[in-house]
Short mmCIF file of C-alpha atoms in Angstrom, two decimals:
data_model
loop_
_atom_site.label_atom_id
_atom_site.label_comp_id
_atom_site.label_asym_id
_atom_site.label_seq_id
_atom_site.Cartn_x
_atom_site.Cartn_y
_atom_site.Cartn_z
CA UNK A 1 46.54 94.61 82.02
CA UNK A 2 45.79 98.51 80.97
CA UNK A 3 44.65 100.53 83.47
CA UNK A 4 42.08 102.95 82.26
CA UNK A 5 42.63 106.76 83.15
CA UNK A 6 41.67 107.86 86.96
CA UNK A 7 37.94 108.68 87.90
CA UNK A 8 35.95 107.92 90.64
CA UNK A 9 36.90 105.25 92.39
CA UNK A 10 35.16 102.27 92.95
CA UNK A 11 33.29 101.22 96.08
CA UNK A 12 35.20 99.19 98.68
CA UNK A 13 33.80 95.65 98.68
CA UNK A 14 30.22 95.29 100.90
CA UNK A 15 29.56 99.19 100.36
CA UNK A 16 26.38 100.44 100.64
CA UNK A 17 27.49 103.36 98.18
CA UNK A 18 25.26 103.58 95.00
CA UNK A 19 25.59 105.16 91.79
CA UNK A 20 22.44 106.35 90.34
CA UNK A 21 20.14 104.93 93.11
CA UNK A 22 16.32 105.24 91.34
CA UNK A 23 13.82 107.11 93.23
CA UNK A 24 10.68 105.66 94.62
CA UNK A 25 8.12 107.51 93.01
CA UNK A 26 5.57 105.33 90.68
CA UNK A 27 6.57 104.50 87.44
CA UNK A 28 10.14 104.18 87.13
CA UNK A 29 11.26 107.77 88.21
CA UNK A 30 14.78 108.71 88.87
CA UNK A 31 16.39 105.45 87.07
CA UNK A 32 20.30 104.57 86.63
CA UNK A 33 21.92 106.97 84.02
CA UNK A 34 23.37 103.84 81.69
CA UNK A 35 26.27 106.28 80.35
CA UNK A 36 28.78 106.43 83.80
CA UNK A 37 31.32 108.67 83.47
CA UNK A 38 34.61 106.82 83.34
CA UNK A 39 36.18 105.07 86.32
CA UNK A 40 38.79 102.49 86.75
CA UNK A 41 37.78 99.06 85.95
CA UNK A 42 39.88 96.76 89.04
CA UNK A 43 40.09 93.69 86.74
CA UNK A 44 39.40 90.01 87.73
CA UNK A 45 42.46 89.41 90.25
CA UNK A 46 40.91 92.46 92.35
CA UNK A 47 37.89 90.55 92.37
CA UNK A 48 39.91 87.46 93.39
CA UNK A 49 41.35 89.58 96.29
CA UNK A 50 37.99 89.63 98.64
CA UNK A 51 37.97 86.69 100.74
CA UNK A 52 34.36 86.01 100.72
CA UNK A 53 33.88 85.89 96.58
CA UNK A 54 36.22 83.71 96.85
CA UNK A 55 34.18 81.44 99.43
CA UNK A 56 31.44 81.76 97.10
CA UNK A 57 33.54 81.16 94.05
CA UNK A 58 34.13 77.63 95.53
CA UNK A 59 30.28 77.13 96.61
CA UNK A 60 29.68 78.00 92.52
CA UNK A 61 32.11 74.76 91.46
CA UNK A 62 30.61 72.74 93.59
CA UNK A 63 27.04 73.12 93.16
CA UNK A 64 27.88 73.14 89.38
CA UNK A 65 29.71 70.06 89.68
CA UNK A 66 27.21 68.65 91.63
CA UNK A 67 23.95 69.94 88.90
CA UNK A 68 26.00 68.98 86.09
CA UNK A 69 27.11 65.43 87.05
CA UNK A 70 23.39 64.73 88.69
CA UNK A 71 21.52 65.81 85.53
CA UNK A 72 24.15 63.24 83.25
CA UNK A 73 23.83 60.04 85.76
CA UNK A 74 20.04 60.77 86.34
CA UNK A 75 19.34 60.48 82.68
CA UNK A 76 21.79 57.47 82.32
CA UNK A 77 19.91 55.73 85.47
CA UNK A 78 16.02 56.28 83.83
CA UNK A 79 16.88 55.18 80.77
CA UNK A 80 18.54 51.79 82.24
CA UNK A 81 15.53 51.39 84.27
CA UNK A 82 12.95 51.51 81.94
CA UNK A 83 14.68 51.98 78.58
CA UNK A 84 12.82 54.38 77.08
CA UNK A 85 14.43 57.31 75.02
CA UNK A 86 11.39 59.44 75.73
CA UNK A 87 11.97 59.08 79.59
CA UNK A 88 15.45 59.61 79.23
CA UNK A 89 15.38 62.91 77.32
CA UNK A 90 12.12 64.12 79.70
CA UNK A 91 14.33 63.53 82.53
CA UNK A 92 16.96 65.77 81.01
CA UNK A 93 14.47 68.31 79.63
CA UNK A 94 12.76 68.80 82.81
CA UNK A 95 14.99 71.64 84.28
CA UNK A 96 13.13 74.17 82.45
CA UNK A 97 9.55 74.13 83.47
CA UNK A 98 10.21 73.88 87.07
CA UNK A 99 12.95 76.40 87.10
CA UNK A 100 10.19 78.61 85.65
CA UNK A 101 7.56 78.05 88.52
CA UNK A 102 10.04 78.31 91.38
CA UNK A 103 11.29 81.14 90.13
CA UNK A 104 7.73 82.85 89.75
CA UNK A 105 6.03 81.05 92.80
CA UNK A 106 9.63 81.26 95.28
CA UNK A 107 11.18 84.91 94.30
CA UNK A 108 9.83 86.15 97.51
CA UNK A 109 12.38 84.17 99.74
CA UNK A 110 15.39 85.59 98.48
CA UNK A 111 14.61 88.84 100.48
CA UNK A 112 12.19 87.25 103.22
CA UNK A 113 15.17 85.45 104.58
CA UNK A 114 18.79 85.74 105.32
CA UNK A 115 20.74 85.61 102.53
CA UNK A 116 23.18 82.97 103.74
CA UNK A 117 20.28 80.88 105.60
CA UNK A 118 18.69 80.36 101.74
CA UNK A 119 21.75 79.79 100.37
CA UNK A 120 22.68 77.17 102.61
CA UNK A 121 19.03 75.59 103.00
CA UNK A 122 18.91 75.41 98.89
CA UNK A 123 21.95 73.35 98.80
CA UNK A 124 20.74 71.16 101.22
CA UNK A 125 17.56 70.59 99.95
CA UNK A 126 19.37 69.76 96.68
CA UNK A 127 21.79 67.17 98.44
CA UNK A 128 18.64 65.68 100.39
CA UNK A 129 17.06 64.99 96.68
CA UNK A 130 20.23 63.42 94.96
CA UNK A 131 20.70 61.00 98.05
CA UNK A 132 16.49 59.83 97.83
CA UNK A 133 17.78 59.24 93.82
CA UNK A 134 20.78 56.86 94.85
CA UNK A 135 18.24 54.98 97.03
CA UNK A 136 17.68 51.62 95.12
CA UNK A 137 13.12 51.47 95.73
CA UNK A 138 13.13 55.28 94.78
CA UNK A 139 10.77 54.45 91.33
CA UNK A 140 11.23 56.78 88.58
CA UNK A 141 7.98 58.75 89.11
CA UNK A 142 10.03 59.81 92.26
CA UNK A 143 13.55 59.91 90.47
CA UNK A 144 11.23 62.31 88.09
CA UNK A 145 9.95 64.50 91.21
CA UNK A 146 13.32 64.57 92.78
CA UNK A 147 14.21 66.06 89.54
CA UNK A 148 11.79 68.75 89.21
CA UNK A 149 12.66 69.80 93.08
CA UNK A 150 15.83 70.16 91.89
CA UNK A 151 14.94 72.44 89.12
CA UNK A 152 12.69 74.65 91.38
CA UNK A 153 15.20 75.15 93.85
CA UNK A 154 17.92 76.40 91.82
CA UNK A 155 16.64 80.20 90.17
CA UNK A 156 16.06 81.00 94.32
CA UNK A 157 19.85 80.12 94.94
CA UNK A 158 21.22 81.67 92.20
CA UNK A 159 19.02 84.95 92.71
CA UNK A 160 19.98 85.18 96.33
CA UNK A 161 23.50 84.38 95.12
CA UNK A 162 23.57 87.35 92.14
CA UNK A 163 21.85 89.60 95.29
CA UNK A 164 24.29 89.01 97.72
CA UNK A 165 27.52 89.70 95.67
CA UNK A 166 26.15 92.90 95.73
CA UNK A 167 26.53 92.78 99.27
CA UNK A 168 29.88 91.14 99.09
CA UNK A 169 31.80 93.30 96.17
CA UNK A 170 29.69 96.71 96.28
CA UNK A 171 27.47 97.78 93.57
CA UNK A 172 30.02 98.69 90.86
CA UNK A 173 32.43 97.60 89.04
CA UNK A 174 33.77 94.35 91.09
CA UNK A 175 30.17 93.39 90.99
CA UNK A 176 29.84 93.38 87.75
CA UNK A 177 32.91 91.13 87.84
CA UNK A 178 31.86 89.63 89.78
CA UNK A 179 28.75 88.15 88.37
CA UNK A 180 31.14 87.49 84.82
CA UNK A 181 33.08 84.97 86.54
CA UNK A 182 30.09 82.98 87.73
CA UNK A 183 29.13 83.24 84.12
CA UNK A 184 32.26 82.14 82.47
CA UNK A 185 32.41 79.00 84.96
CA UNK A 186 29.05 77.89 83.99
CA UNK A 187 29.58 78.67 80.14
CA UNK A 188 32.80 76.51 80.68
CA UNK A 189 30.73 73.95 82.37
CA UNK A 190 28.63 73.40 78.82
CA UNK A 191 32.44 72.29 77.33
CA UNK A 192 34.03 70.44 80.49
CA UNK A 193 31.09 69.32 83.10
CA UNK A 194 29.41 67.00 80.40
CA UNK A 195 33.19 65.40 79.30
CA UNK A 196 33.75 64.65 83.05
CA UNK A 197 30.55 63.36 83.70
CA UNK A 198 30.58 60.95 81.03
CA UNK A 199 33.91 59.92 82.10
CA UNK A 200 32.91 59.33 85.62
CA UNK A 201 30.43 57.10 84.64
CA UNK A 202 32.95 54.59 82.60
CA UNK A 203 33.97 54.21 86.20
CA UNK A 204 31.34 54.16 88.87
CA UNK A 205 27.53 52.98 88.60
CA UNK A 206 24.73 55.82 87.90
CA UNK A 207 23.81 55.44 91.34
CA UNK A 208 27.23 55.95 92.74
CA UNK A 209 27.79 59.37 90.45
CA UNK A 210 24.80 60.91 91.83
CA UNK A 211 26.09 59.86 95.21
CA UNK A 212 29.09 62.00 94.78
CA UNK A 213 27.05 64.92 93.87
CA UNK A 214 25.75 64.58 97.44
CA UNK A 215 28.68 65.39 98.91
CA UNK A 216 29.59 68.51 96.17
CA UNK A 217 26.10 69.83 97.68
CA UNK A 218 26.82 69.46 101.13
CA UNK A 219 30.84 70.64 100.67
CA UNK A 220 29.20 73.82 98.89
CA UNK A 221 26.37 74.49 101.80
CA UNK A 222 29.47 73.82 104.75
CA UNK A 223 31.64 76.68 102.49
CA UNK A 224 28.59 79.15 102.43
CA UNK A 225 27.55 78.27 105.66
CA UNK A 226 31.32 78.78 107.46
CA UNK A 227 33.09 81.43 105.15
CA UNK A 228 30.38 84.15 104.77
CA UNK A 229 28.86 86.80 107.02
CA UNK A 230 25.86 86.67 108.73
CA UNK A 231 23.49 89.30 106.87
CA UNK A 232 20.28 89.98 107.76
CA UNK A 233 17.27 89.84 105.46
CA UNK A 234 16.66 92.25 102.60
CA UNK A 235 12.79 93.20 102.37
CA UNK A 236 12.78 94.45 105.62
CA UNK A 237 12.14 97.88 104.93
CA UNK A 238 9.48 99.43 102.98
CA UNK A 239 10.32 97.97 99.84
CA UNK A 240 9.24 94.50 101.26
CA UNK A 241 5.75 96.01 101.45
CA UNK A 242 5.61 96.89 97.81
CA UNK A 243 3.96 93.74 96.05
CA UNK A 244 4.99 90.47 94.75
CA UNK A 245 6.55 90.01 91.12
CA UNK A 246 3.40 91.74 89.50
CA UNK A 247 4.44 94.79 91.46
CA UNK A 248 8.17 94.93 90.37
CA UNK A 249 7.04 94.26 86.52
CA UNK A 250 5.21 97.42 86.92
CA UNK A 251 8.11 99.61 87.04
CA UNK A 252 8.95 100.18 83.07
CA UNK A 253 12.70 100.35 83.64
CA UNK A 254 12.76 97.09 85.49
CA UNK A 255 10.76 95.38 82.95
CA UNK A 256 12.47 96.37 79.87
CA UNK A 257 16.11 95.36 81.55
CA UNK A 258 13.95 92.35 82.52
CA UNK A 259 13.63 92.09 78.80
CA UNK A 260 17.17 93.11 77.89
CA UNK A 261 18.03 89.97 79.58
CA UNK A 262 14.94 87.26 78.39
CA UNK A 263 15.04 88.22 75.03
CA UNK A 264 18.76 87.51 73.90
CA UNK A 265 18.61 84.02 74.80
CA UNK A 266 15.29 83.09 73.40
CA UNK A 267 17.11 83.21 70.21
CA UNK A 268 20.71 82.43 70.92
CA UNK A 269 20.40 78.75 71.60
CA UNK A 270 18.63 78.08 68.17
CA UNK A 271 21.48 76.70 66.14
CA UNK A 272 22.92 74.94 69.65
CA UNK A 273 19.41 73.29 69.61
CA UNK A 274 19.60 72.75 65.67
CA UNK A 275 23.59 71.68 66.04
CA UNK A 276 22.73 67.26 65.30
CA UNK A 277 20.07 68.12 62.36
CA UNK A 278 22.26 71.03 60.83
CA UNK A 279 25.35 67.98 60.71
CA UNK A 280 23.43 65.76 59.40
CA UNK A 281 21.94 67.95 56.55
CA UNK A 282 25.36 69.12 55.91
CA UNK A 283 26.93 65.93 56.19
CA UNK A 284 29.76 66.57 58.31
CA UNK A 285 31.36 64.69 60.76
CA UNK A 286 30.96 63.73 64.17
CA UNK A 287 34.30 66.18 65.07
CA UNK A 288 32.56 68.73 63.34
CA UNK A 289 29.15 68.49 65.12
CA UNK A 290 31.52 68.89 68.35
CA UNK A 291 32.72 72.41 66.94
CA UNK A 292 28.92 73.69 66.26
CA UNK A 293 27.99 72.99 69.87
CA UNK A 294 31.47 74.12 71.33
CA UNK A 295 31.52 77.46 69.00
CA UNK A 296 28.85 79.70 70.90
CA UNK A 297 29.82 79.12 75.17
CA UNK A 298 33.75 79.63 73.50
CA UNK A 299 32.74 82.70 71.99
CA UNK A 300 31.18 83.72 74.76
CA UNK A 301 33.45 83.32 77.24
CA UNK A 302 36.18 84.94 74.74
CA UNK A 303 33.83 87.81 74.58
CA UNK A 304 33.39 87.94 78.66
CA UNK A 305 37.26 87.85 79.08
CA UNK A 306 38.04 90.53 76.99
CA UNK A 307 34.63 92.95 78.14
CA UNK A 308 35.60 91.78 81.84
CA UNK A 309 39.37 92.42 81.55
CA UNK A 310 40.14 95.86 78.82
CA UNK A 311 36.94 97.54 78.78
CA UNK A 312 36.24 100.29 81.30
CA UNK A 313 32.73 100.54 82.86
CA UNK A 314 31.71 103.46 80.76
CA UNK A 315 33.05 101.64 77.55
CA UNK A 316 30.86 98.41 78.50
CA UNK A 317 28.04 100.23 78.87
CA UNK A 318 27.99 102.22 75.50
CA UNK A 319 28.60 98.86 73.78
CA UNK A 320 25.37 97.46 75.22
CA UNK A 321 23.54 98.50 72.74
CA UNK A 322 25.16 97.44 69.76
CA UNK A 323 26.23 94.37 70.88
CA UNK A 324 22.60 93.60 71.77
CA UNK A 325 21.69 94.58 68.06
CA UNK A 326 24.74 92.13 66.51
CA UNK A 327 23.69 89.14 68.89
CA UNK A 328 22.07 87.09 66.64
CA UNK A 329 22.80 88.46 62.51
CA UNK A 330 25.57 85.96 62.41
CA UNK A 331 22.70 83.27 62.02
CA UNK A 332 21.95 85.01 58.94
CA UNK A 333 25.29 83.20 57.22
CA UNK A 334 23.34 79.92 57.80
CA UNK A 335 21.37 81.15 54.28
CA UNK A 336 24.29 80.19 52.60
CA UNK A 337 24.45 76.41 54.30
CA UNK A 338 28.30 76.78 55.37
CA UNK A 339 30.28 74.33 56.38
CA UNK A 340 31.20 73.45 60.12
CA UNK A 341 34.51 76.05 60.15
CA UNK A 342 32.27 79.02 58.79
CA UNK A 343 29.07 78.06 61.12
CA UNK A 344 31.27 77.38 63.52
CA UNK A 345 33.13 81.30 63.37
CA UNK A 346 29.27 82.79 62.74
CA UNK A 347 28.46 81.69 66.33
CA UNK A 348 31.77 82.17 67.97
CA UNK A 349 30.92 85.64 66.96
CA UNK A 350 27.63 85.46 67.93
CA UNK A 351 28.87 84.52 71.31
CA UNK A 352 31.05 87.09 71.98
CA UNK A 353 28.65 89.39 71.97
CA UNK A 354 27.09 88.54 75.02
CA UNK A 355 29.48 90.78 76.66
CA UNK A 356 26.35 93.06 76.77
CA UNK A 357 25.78 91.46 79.99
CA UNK A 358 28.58 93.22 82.13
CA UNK A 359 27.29 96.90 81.30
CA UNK A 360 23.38 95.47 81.72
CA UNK A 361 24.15 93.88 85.20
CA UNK A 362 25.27 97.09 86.29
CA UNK A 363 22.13 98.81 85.14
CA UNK A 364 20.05 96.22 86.51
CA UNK A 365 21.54 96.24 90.11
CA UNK A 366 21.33 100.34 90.50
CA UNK A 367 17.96 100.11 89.13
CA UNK A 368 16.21 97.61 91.38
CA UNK A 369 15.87 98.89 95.15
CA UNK A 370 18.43 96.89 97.61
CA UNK A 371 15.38 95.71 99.56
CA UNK A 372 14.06 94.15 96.45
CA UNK A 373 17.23 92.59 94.86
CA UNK A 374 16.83 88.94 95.96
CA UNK A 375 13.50 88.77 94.20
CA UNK A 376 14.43 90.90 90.81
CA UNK A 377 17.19 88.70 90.57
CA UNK A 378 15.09 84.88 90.77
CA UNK A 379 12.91 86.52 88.62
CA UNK A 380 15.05 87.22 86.11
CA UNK A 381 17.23 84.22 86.40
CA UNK A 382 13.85 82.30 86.06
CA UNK A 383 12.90 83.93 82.88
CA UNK A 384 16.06 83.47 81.21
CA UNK A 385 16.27 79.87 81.78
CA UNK A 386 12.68 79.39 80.43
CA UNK A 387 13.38 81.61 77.62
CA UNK A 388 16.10 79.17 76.78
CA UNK A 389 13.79 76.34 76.90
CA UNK A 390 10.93 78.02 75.01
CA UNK A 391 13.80 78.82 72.37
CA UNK A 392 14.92 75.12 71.97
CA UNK A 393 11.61 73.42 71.73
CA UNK A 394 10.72 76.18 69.26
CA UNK A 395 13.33 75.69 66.88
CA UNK A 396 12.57 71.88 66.56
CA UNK A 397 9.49 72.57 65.92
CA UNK A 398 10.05 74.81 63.18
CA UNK A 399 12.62 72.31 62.59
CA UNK A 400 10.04 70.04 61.37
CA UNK A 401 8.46 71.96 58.95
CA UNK A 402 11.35 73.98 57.07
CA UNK A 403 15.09 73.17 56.47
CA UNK A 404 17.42 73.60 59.42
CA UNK A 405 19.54 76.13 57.70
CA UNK A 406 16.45 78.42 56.76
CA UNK A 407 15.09 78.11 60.62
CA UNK A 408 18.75 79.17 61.48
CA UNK A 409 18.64 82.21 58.92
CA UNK A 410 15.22 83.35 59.90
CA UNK A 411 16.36 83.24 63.92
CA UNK A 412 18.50 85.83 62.81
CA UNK A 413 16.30 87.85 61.11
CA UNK A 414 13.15 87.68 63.52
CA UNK A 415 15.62 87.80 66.35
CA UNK A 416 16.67 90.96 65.43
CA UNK A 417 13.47 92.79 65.02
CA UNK A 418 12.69 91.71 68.42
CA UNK A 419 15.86 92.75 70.40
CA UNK A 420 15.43 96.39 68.04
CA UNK A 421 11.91 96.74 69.89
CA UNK A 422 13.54 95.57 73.33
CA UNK A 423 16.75 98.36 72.88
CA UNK A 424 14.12 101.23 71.81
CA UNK A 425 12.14 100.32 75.10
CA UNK A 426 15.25 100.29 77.32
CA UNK A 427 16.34 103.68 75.85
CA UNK A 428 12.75 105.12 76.24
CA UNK A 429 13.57 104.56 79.78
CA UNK A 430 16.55 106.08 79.32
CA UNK A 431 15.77 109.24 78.31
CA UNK A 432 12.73 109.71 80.60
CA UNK A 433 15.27 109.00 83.50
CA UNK A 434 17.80 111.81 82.15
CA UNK A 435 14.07 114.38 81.64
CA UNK A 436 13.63 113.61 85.25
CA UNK A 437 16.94 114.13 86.25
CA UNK A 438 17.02 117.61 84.68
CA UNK A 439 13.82 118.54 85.83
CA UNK A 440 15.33 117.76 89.28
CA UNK A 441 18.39 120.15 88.45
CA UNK A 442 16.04 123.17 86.89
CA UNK A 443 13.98 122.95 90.34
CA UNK A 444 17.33 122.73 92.44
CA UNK A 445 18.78 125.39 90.47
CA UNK A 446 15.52 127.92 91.01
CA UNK A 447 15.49 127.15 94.61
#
């Protein structure tokens, strides 16, 4: 692996040490310069090397495991118990909405709370709702409900998850790291988790699958609970006393990152969402379909790799920008109606730029205040995940009133107006942060 020439060095893991801290006057003052000067990036293994990421590496397979296998056999169960297609696919579809009001109505508990304590009560709540499923008089109204708990609980465990790696790895680089490995495991989990679901269930009832996701809930709260530290809770300073989500919206920089990450998506998962219609129209084959929804989480986790593993800090962070800008002009092929191989490459591409996400994470986590973190973080977990879902039932509808190809095309094309208004906001931030910074010098300077 190259090792990028000397600079600063990093943070030791759990470091309090910030780069770029932002100040707390009102409206966005004193933000995180997004051009770092260089410093060494440790790679992946150094990440490997703390004990606790590790420990919560593990938690992260498990809860996966348990999410992805729960979601499969819950669907399967429904439809055998009432055998309606509608059912089955609402049962599968209802991760979004509820993942959008707990992460809007529940951000607060992320910092009200010790970090580990949420952690650990999330995955517990989430094994206590897959055992009421495997009950045999749970009805589906409550099979439904269980669902949605589900759903609601998960953007508060994953923000107090994203918040406390901070704790665990520091704020810089490793972070950063960090939060790409989580990433890659749950792109991987769109290739693998849905294969070994459906294999499981050639050998054990619906029932008995969800039953085993129990357990991968309970092994991953016993892991969080045993092998991390005891950490008290974040918003108790006087960040805790500065408002709910309204308040942190307020603050420019935080809302256009907020944006930087929302946006991307909403347009990203059109030709994933499009993949069965698009094969059909072009009348390929079943192997083929495969390679359309396979192309864009492989590109992305090519693109991840590579960002994560031979780009500096300071070189991830100047390719924000125009890798944001590229995301989604590969769509624009789809004019053309290619064939699965060239559709196929046009979103692998497409995926790999979503490496924009190592140098925004880094911005993100020097611009929010520590105190704050835990509910930035649900909050903009939540709004991806809803963006995502807003995305999908979008393109279908659009679906049904123009060719799939053209919806594809135009994605690209309205996509990229949008994320060219989101990158001119971000760097408006930008460059009133580096006007307050040298005002701060001048007034330094003359004193």
């Amino acid at each position: 692996m190259p090792r990028p020439p000397g600079g600063e060095s990093l943070p030791r893991p759990g470091s309090r040490r910030t780069v770029g801290r932002r100040g707390a006057g009102r409206g966005g003052a004193g933000v995180a310069d997004p051009q770092p000067q260089p410093t060494p990036t440790p790679g992946y293994r150094a990440v490997f090397a703390v004990r606790e990421f590790r420990v919560v590496f593990g938690a992260h397979l498990l809860s996966l495991l348990g999410v992805v296998v729960s979601e499969i056999a819950l669907t399967v169960l429904v439809y055998e118990l009432t055998r309606s297609p509608l059912l089955s696919a609402l049962t599968f579809a209802l991760g979004f909405l509820p993942y959008l009001l707990g992460g809007t109505l529940l951000a607060g508990v992320a910092d009200r709370y010790p970090p580990r304590r949420v952690l650990v009560v999330c995955d517990l709540v989430c094994a206590a709702c897959v055992a009421l499923m495997v009950v045999p008089a749970t009805p589906v109204a409550g099979l439904l409900v269980l669902r949605c708990v589900v759903a609601a609980v998960a953007p508060v465990f994953n923000g107090t998850r994203m918040a406390t790696l901070a704790d665990i790895l520091g704020e810089g680089d490793l972070f950063v790291l960090g939060r790409s490995l989580l990433r890659i495991v749950s792109q991987s989990a769109l290739l693998t988790g849905f294969a070994v679901g459906g294999l499981l269930l050639t050998v054990v009832a619906p029932r008995g699958a969800i039953a085993i996701t129990a357990a991968t809930f309970l092994a991953s709260a016993l892991l969080l609970r045993l092998g991390t530290r005891k950490r008290p809770a974040r918003g108790v300073g006087e960040t805790a006393k500065e408002g709910g989500n309204l308040s942190l919206l307020r603050d420019r920089r935080i809302r256009a990152l907020m944006l930087m990450f929302w946006v991307p998506p909403l347009f990203a998962v059109v030709p994933e969402a499009l993949a069965a219609p698009y094969a059909d129209q072009a009348g390929v084959s079943t192997a083929a379909l495969g390679l359309l929804m396979c192309a864009l989480p492989v590109g992305t986790i090519a693109g991840e790799l590579f960002a994560g593993s031979a780009l500096g800090p300071a070189t991830r962070s100047r390719l924000v920008y125009p890798l944001v800008l590229l995301g989604v002009l590969p769509y624009l092929l789809y004019l053309v109606q290619p064939g699965a191989a060239l559709a196929g490459l046009a979103l692998a591409i497409a995926g790999a730029t979503g490496a924009y996400t190592l140098g925004l994470d880094a911005w993100f986590v020097a611009a929010v205040p520590e105190g704050r973190r835990g509910r930035a973080m649900t909050l903009m977990t939540a709004g991806m995940m809803t963006a995502q879902g807003v995305g999908m039932a979008g393109a279908g509808l659009a679906a049904e009133f123009l060719p799939v190809h053209l919806v594809v095309a135009a994605t690209g094309v309205l996509g990229t107006l949008c994320l060219v208004a989101v990158v001119l906001e971000v760097r408006a931030t930008d460059v009133r942060a580096t006007e307050v910074r040298d005002g701060a010098d001048r007034h330094v300077t003359s004193g």
